[in-house]
PDB file of C-alpha atoms in Angstrom:
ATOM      1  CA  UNK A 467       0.000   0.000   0.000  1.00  0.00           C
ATOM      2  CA  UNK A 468       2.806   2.383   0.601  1.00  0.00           C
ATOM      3  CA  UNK A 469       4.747   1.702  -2.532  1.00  0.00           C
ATOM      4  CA  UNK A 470       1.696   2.930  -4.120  1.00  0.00           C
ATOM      5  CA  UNK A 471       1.485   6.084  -2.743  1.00  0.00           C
ATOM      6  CA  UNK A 472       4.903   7.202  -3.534  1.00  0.00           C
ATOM      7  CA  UNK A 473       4.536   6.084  -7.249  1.00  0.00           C
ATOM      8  CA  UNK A 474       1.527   8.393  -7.561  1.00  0.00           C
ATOM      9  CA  UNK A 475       3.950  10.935  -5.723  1.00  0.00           C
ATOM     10  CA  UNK A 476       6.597  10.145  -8.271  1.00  0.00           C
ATOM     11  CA  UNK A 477       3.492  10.453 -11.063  1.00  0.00           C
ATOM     12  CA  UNK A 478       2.911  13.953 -10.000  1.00  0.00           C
ATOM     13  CA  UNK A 479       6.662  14.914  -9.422  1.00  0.00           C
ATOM     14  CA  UNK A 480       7.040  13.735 -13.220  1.00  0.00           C
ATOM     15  CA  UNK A 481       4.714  15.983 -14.671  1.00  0.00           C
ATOM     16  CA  UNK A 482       5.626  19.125 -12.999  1.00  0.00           C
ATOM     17  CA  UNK A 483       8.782  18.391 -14.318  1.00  0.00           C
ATOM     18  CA  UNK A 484       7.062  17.663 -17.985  1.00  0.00           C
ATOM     19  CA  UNK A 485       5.777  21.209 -17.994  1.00  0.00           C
ATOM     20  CA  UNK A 486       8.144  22.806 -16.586  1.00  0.00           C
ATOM     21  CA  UNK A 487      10.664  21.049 -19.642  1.00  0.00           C
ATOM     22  CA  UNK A 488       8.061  22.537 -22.081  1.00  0.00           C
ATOM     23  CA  UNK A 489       8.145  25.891 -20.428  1.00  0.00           C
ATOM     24  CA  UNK A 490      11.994  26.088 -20.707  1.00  0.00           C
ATOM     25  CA  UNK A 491      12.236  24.803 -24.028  1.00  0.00           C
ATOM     26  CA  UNK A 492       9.535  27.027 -25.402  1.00  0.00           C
ATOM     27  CA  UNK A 493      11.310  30.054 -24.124  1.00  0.00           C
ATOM     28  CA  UNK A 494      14.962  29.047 -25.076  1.00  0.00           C
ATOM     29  CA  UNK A 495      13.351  28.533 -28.517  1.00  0.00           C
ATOM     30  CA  UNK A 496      11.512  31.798 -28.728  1.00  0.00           C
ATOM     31  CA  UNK A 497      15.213  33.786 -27.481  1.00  0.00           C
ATOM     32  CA  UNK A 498      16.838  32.253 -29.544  1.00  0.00           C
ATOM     33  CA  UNK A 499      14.683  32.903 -32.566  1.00  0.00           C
ATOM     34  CA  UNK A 500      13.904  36.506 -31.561  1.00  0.00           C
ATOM     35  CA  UNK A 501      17.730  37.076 -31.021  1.00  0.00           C
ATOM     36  CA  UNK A 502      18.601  35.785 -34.463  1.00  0.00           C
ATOM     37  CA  UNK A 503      15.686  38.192 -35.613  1.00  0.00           C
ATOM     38  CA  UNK A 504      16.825  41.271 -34.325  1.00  0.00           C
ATOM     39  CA  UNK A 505      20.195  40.712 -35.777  1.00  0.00           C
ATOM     40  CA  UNK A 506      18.947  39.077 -39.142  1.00  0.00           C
ATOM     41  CA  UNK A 507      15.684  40.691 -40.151  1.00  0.00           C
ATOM     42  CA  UNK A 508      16.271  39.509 -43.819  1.00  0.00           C
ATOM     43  CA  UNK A 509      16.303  35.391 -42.689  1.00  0.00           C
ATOM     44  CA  UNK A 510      13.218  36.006 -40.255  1.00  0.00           C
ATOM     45  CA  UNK A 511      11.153  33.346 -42.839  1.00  0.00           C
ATOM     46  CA  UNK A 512      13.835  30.618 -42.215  1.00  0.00           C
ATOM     47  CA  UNK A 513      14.386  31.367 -38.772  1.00  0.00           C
ATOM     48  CA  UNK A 514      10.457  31.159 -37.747  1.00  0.00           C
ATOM     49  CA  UNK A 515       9.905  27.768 -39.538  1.00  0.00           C
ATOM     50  CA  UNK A 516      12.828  26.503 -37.617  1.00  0.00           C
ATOM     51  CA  UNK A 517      11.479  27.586 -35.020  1.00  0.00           C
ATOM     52  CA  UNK A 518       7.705  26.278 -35.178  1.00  0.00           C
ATOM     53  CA  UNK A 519       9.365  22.552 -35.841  1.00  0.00           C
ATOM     54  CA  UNK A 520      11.786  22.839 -33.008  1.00  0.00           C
ATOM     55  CA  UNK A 521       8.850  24.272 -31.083  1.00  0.00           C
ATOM     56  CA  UNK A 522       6.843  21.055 -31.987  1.00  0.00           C
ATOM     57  CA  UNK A 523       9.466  18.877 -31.102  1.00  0.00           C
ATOM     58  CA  UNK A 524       9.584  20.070 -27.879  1.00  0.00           C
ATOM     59  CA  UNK A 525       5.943  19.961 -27.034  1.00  0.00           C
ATOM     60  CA  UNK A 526       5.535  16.236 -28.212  1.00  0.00           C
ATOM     61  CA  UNK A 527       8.464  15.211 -26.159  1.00  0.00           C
ATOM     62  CA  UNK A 528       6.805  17.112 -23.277  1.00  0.00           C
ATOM     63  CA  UNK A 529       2.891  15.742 -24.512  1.00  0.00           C
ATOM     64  CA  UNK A 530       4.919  12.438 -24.735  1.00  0.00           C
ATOM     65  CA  UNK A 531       5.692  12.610 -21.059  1.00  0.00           C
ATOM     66  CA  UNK A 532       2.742  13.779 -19.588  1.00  0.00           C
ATOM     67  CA  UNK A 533       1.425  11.104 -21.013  1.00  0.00           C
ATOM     68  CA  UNK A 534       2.488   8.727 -19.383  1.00  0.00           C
ATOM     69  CA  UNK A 535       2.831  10.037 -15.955  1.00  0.00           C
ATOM     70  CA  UNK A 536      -0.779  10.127 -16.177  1.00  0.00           C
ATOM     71  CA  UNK A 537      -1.081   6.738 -17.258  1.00  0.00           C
ATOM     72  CA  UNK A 538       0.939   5.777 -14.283  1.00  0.00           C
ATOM     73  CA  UNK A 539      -1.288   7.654 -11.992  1.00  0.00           C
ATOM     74  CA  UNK A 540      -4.113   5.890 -13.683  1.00  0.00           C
ATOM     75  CA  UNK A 541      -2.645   2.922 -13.056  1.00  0.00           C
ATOM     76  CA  UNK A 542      -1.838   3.226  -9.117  1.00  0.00           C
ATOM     77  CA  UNK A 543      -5.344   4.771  -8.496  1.00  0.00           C
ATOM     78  CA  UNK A 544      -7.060   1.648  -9.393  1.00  0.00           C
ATOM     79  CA  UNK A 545      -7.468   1.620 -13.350  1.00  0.00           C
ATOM     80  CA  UNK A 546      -5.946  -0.885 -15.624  1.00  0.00           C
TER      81      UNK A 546
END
């Protein structure tokens, strides 16, 4: 019975950690782009679809993980 409450703990500590990942990466991504902006107005085409990918990459990693923390909390709270 115990085990199971700290993997629900560990469930919940995992996806703070998921969004806070997607926060970060967002906002590296978005510096980065507006930096290379600001100092290369004529590339800002190329430099914003780079950025959307990267920008999806990092949110279906993060999805990715949420994901299954809350299939893991699913799990321990009596689901199959």
């Amino acid at each position: 019975m115990a085990a199971e409450n700290y993997q629900g703990i560990g469930a919940g500590i995992g996806m703070g950690f998921s969004v806070l990942g997607i926060g970060v990466g967002l906002g590296l991504i978005g510096f980065a782009a507006l930096s290379g902006i600001a100092r290369q107005p004529e590339q800002a085409g190329k430099i914003q679809g780079a950025m959307f990918i990267l920008a999806g990459l990092v949110e279906g990693a993060g999805i990715l993980s949420l994901v299954l923390c809350l299939l893991i909390g699913a799990k321990i709270m009596g689901g199959n």
